[in-house]
Coordinates of N, CA, C and O in Angstrom, one line a residue:
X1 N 0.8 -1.2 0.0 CA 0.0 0.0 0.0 C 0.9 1.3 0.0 O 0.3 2.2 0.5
X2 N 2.2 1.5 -0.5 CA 2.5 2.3 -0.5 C 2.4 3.3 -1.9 O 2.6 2.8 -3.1
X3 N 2.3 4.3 -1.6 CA 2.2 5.5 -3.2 C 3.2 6.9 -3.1 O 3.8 7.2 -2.0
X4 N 3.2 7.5 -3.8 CA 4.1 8.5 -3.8 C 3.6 9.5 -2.9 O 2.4 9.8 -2.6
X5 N 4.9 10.2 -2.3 CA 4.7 11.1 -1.4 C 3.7 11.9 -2.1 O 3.9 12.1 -3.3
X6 N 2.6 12.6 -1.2 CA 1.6 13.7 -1.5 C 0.2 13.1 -2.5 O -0.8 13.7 -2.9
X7 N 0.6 11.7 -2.6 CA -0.4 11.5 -3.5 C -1.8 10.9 -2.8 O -1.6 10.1 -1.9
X8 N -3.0 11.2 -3.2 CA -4.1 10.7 -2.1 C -4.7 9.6 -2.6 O -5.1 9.4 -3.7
X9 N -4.8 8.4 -1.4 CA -4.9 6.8 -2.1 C -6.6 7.0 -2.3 O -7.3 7.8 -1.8
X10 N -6.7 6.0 -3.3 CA -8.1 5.7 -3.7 C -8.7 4.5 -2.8 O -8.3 3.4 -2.7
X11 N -10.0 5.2 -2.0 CA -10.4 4.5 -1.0 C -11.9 4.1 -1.5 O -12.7 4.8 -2.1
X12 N -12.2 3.0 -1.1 CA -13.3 2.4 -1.8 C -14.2 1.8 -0.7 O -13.7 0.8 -0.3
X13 N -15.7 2.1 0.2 CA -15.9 1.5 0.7 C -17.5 0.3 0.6 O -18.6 0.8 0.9
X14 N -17.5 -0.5 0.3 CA -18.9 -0.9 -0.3 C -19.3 -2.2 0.6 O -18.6 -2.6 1.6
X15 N -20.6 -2.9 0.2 CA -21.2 -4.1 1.0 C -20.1 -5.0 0.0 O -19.7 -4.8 -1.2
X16 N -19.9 -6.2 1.2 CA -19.1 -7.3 0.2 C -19.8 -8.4 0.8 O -20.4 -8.3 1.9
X17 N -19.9 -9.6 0.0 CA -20.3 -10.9 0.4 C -18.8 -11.7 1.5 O -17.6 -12.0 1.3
X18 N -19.5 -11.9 2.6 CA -17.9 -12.5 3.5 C -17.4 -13.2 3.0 O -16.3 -13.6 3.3
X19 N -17.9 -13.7 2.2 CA -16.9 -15.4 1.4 C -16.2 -14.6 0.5 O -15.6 -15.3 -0.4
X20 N -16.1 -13.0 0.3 CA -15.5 -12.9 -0.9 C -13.9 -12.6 -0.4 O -13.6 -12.2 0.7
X21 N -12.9 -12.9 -1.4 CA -11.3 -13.4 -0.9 C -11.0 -11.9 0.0 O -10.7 -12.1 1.2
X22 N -11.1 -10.8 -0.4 CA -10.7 -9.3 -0.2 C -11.5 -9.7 1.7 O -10.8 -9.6 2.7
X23 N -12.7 -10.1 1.8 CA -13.4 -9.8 3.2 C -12.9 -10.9 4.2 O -12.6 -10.7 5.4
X24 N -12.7 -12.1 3.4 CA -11.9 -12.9 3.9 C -10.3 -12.7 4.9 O -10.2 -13.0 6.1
X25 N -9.4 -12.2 4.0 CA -8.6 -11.3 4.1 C -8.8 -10.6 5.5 O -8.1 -10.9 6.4
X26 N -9.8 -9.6 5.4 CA -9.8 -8.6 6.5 C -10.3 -9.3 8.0 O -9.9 -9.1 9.2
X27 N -11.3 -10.6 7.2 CA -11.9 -11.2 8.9 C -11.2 -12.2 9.5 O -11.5 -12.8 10.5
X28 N -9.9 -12.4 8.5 CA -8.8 -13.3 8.8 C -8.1 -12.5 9.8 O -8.0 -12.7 11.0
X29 N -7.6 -11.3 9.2 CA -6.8 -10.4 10.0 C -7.2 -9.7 11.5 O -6.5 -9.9 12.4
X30 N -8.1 -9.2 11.6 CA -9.2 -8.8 12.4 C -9.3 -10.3 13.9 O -9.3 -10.0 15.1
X31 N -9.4 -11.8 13.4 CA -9.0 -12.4 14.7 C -7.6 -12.2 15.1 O -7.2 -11.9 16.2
X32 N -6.9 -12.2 13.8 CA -5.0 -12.6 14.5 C -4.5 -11.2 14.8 O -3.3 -11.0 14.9
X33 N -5.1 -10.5 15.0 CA -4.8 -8.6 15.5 C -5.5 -8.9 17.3 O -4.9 -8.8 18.4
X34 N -6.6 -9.4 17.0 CA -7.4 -9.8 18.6 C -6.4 -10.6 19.4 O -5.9 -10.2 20.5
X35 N -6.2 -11.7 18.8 CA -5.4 -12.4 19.2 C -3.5 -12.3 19.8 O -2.8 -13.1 20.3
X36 N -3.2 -11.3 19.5 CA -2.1 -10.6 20.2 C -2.8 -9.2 21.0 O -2.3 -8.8 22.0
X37 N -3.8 -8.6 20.3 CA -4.1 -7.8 21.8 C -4.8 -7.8 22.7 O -5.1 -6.8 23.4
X38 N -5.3 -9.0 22.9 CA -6.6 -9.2 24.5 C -4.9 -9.9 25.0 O -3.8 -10.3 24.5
X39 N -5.5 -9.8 26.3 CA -4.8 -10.4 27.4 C -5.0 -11.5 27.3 O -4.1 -12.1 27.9
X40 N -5.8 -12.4 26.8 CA -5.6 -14.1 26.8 C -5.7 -14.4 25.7 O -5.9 -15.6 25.5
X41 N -5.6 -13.6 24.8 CA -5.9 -14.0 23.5 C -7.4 -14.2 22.7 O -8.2 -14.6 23.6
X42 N -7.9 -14.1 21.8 CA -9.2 -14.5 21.0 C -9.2 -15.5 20.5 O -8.4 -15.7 19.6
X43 N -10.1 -16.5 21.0 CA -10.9 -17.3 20.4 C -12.5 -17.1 19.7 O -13.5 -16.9 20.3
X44 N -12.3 -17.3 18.5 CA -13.9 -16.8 17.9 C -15.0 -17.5 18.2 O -16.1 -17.0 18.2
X45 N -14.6 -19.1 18.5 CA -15.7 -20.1 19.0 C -16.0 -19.5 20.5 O -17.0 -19.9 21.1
X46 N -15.2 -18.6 21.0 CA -15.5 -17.9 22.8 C -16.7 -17.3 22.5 O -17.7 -17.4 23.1
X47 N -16.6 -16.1 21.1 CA -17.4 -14.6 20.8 C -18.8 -15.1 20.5 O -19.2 -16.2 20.1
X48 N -19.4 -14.0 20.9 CA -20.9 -14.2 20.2 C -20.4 -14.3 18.4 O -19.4 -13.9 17.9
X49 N -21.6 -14.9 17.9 CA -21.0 -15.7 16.5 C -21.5 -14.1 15.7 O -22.3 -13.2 16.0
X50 N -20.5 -14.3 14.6 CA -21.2 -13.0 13.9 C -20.4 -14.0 12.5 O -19.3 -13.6 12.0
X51 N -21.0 -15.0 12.0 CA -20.2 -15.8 10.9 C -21.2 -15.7 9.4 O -22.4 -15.6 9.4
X52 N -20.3 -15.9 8.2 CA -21.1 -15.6 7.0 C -22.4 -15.5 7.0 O -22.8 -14.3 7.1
X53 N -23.4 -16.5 7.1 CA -25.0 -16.0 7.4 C -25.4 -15.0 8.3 O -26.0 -14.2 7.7
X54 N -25.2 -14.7 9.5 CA -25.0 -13.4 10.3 C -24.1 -11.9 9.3 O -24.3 -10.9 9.9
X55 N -23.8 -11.9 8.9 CA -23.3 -10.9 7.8 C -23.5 -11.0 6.5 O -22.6 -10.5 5.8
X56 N -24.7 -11.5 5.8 CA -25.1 -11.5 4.6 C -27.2 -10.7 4.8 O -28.1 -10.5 5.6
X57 N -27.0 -10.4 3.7 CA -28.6 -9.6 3.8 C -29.8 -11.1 4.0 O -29.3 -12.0 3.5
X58 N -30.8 -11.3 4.3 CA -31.1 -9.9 5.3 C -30.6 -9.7 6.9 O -30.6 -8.7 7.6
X59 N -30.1 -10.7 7.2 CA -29.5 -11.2 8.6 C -28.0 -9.8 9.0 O -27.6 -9.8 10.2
X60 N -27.4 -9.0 8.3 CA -26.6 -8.3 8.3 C -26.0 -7.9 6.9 O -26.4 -8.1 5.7
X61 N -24.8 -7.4 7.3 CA -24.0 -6.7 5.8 C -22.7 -6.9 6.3 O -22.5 -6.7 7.5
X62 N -21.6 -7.2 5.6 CA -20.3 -7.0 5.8 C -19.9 -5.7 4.8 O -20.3 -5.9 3.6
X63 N -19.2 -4.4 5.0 CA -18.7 -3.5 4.6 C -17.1 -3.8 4.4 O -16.5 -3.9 5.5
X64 N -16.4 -3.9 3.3 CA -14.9 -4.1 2.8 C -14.9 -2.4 2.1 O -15.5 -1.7 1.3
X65 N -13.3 -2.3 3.0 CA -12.6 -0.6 2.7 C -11.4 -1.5 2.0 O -10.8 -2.3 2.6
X66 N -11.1 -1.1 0.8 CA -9.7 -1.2 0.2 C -9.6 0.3 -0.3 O -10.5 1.1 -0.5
X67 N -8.2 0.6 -0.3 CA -7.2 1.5 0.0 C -6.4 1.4 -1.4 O -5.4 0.7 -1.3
X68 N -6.5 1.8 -2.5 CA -5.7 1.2 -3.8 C -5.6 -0.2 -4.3 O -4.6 -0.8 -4.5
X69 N -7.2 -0.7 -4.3 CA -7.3 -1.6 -4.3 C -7.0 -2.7 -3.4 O -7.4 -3.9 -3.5
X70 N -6.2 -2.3 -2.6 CA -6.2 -3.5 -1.5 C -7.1 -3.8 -0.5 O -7.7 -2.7 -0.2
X71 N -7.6 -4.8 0.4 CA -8.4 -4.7 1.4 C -7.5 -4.1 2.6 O -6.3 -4.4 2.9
X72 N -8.4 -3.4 3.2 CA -7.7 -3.0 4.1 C -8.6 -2.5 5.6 O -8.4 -1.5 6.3
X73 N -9.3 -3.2 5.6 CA -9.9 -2.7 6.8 C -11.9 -3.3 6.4 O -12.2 -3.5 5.3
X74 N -12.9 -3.4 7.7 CA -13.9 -4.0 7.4 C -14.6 -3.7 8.5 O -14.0 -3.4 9.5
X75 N -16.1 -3.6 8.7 CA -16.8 -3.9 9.6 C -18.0 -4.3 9.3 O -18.3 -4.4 8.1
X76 N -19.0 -4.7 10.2 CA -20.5 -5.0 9.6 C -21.5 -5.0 10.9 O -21.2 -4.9 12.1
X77 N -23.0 -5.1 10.1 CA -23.7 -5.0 11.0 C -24.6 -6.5 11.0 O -24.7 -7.2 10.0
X78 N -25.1 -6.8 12.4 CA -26.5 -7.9 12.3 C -27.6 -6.7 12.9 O -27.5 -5.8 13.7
X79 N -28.6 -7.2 12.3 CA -29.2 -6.7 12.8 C -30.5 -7.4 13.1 O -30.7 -8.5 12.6
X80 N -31.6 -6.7 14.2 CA -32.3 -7.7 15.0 C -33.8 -7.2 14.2 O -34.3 -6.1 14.0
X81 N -33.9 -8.0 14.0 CA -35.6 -7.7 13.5 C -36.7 -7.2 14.6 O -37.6 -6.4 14.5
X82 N -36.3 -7.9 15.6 CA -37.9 -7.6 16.3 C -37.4 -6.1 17.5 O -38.2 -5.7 18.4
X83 N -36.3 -5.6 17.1 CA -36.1 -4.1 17.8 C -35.8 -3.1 16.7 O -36.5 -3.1 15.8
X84 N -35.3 -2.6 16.7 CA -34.7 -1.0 16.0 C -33.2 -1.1 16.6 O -32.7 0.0 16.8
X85 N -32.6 -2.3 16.8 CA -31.4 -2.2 16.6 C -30.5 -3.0 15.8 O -30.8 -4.1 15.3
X86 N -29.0 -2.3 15.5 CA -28.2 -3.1 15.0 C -26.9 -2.8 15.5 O -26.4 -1.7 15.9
X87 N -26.6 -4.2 15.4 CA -25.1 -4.6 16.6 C -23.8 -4.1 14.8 O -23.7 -4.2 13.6
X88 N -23.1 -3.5 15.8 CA -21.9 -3.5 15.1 C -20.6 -4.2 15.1 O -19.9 -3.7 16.0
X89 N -20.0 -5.2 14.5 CA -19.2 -6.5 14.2 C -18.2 -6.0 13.8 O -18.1 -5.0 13.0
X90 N -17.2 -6.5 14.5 CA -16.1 -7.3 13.0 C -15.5 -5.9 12.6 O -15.4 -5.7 11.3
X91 N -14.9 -4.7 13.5 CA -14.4 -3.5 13.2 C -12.9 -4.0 12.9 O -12.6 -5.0 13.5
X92 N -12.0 -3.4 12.0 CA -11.1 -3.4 11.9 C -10.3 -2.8 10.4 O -10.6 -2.9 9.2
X93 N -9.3 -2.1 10.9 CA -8.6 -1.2 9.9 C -7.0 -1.7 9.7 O -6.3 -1.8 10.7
X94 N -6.5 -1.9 8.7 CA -5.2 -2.5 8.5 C -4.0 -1.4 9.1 O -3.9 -0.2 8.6
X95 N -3.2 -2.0 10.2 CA -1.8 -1.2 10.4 C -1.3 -0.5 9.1 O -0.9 0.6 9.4
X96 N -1.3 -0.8 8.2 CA -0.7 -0.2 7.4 C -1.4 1.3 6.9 O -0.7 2.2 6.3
X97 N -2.9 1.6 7.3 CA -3.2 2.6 6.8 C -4.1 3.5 8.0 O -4.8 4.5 7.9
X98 N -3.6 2.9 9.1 CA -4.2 4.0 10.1 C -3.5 4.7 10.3 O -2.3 4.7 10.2
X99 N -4.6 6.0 10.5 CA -4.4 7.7 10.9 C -4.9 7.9 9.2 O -4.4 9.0 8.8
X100 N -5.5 7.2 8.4 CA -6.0 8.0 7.3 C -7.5 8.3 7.8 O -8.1 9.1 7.2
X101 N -8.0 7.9 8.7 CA -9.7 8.3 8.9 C -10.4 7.0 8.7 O -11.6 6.9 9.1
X102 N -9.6 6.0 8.1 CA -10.8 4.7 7.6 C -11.5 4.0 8.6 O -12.4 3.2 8.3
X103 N -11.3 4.2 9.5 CA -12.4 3.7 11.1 C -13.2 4.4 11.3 O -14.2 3.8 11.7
X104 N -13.3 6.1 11.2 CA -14.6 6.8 11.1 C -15.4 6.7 9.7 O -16.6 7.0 9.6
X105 N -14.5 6.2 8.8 CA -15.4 6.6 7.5 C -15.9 5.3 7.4 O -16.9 5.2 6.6
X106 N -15.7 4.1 8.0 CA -16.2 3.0 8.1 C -17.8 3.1 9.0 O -18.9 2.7 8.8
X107 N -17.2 3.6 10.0 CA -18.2 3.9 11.0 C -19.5 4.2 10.8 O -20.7 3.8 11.0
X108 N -18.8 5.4 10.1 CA -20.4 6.2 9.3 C -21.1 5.7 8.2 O -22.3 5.9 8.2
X109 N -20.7 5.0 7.4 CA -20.9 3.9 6.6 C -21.7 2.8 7.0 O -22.5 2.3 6.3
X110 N -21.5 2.4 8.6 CA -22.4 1.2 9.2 C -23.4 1.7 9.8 O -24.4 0.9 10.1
X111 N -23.4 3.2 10.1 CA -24.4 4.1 10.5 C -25.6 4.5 9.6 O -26.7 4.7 10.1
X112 N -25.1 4.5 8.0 CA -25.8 4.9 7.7 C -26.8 3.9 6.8 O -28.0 4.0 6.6
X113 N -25.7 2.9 6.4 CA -26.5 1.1 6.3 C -27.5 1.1 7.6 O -28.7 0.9 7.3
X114 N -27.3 1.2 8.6 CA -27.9 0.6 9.5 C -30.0 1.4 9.5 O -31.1 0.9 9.8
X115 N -29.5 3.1 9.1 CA -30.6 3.7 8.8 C -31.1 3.3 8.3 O -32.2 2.8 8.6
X116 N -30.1 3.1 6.6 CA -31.0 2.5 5.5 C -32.0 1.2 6.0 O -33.1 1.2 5.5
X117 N -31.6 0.3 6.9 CA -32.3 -0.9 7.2 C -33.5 -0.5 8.2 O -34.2 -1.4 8.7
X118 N -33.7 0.6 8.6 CA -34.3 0.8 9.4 C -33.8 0.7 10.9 O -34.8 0.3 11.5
X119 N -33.2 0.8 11.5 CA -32.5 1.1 12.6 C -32.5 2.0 13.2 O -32.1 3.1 12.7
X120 N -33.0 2.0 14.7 CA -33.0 3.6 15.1 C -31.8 3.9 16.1 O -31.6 5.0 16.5
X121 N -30.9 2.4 16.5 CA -29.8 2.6 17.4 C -29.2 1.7 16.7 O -29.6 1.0 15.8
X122 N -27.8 1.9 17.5 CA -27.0 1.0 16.9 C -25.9 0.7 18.2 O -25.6 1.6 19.0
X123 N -25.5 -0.6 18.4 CA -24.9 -0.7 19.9 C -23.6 -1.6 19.3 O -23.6 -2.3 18.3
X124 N -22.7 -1.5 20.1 CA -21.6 -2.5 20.1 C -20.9 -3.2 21.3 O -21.4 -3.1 22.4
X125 N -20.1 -3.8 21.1 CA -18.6 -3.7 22.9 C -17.7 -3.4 22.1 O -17.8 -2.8 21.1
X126 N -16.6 -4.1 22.8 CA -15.3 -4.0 22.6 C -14.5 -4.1 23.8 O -15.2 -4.4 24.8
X127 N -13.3 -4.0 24.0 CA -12.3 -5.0 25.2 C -11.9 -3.6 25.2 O -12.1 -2.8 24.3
X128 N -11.2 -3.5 26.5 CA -10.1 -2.8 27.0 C -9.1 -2.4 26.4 O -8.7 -1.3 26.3
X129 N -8.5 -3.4 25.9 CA -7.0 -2.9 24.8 C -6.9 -2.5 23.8 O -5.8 -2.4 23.2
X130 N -8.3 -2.2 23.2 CA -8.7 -1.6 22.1 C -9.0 0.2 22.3 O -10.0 0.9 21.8
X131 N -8.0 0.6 22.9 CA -8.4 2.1 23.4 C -8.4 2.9 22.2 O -9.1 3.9 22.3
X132 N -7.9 2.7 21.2 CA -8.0 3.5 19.7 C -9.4 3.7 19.4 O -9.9 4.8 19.2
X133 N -10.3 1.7 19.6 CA -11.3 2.1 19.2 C -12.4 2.5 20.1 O -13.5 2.8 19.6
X134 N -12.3 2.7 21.4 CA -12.9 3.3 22.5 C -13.2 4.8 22.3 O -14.3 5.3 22.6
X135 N -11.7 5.5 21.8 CA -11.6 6.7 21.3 C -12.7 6.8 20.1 O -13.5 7.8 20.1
X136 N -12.7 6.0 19.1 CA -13.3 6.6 17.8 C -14.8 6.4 18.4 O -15.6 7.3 18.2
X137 N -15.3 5.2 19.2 CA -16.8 5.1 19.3 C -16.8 6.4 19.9 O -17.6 7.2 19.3
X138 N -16.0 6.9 21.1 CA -16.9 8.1 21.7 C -16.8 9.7 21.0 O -17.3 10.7 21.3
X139 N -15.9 9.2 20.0 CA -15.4 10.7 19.2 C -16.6 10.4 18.4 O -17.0 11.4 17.8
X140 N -17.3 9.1 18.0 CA -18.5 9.6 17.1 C -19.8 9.7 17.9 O -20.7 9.2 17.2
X141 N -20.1 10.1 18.7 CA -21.3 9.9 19.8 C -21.7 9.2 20.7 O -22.4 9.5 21.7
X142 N -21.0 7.7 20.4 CA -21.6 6.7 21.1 C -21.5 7.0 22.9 O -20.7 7.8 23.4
X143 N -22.2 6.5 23.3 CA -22.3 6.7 24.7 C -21.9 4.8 25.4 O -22.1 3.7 24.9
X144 N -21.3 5.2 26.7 CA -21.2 4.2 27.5 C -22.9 3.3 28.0 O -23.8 4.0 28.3
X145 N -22.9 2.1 28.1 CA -24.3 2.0 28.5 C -23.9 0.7 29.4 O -22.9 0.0 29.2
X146 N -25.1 0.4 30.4 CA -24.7 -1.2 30.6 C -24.7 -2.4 29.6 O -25.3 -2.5 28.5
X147 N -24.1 -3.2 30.1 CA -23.8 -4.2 29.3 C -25.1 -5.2 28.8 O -25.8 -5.9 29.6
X148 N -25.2 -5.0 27.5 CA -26.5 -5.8 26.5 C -26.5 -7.4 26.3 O -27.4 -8.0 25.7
X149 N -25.1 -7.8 26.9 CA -24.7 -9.0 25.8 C -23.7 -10.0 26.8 O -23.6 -9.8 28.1
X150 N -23.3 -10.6 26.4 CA -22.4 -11.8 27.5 C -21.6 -11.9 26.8 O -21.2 -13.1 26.8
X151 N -21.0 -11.2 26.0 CA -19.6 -11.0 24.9 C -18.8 -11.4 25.6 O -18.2 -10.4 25.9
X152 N -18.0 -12.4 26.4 CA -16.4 -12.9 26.9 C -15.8 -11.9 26.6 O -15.9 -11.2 27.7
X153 N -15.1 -11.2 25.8 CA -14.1 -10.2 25.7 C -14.8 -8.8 25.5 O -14.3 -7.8 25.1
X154 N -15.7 -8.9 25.9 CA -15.5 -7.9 26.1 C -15.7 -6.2 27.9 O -16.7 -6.4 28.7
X155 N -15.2 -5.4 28.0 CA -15.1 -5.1 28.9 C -15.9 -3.1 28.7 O -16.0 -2.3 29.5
X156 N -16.4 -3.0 27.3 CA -17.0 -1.6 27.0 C -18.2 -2.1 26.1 O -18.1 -2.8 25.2
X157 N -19.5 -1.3 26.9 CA -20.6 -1.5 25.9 C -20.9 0.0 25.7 O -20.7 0.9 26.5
X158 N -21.5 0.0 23.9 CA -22.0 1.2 23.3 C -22.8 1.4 22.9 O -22.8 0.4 22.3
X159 N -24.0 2.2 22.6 CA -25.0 2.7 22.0 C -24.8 4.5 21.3 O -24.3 5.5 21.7
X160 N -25.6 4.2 20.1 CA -25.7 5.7 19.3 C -27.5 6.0 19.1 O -28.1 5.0 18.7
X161 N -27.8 6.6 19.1 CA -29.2 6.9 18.5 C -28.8 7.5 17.0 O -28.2 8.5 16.8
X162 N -29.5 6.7 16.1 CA -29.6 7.1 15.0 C -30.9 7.5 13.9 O -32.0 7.0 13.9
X163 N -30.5 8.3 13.1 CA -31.8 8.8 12.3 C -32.4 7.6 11.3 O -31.8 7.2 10.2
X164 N -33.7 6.9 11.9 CA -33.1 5.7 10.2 C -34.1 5.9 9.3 O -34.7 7.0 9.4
X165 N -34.3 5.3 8.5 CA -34.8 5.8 7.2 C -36.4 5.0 7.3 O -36.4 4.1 6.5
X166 N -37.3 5.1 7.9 CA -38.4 3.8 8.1 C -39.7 4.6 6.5 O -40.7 4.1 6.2

């Protein structure tokens, strides 16, 4: 992913099918990143499941960011039919291209999928050692709330109120 000094990379963010190699890629990376920063490590058979059917329409969406055509980063939503919410999955931005913004521009992207599906909140966790992304949920509104879920790893729950499109 590297380009010439001053030059601005072509960032691409859209819905991808998770079986596709590029999403693959990212939800590959995204355990073995967990996996060196939780304190005991990630196991995905531990997490609440968020696996291909859980991230395909209508059950959710997987969102793939490539960066000059490469993948580089991903998140998605499930969402629940019988509330106005949707859980946010599977965040993650490649080392190689953070501090370009692609974790907020992802963010807003699952925000505004999530409208489109009709969604009027949107909630997540996340662990402790993830203070980067602690920072981006609360730099985009999200609020602390009690805990929704029995996520194992995790130690922060969030909520946003959003505008959705009904």
């Amino acid at each position: 992913m590297e380009r010439a000094s001053g030059q601005t990379p072509a960032v691409r963010i859209a819905v991808t099918d998770p079986r596709d190699a590029g999403a693959r890629h990212c939800l590959q990376a995204y355990v073995a990143e967990l996996g060196h920063r939780f304190d005991a490590g990630f196991d995905p058979a531990l997490s609440i499941p968020a696996d291909d059917a859980d991230l395909t329409p209508p059950a959710g969406l997987l969102l793939v960011a490539t960066v000059d055509g490469d993948p580089a980063g991903c998140g998605a939503l499930k969402f629940h039919p019988d509330d106005d919410i949707a859980e946010v999955k599977r965040m993650w931005v490649s080392p190689a291209v953070r501090g370009l913004g692609l974790g907020r521009r992802l963010l807003a992207e699952l925000e505004a999928e999530a409208a489109r599906h009709g969604a009027g909140r949107v909630r997540l966790e996340t662990n402790r050692n993830l203070a980067e992304a602690i920072s981006l949920y609360r730099a985009a509104g999200y609020r602390e709330v009690p805990a929704f879920n029995d996520e194992a790893y995790a130690h922060h729950w969030f909520e946003k109120a959003i505008a959705g499109e009904r």
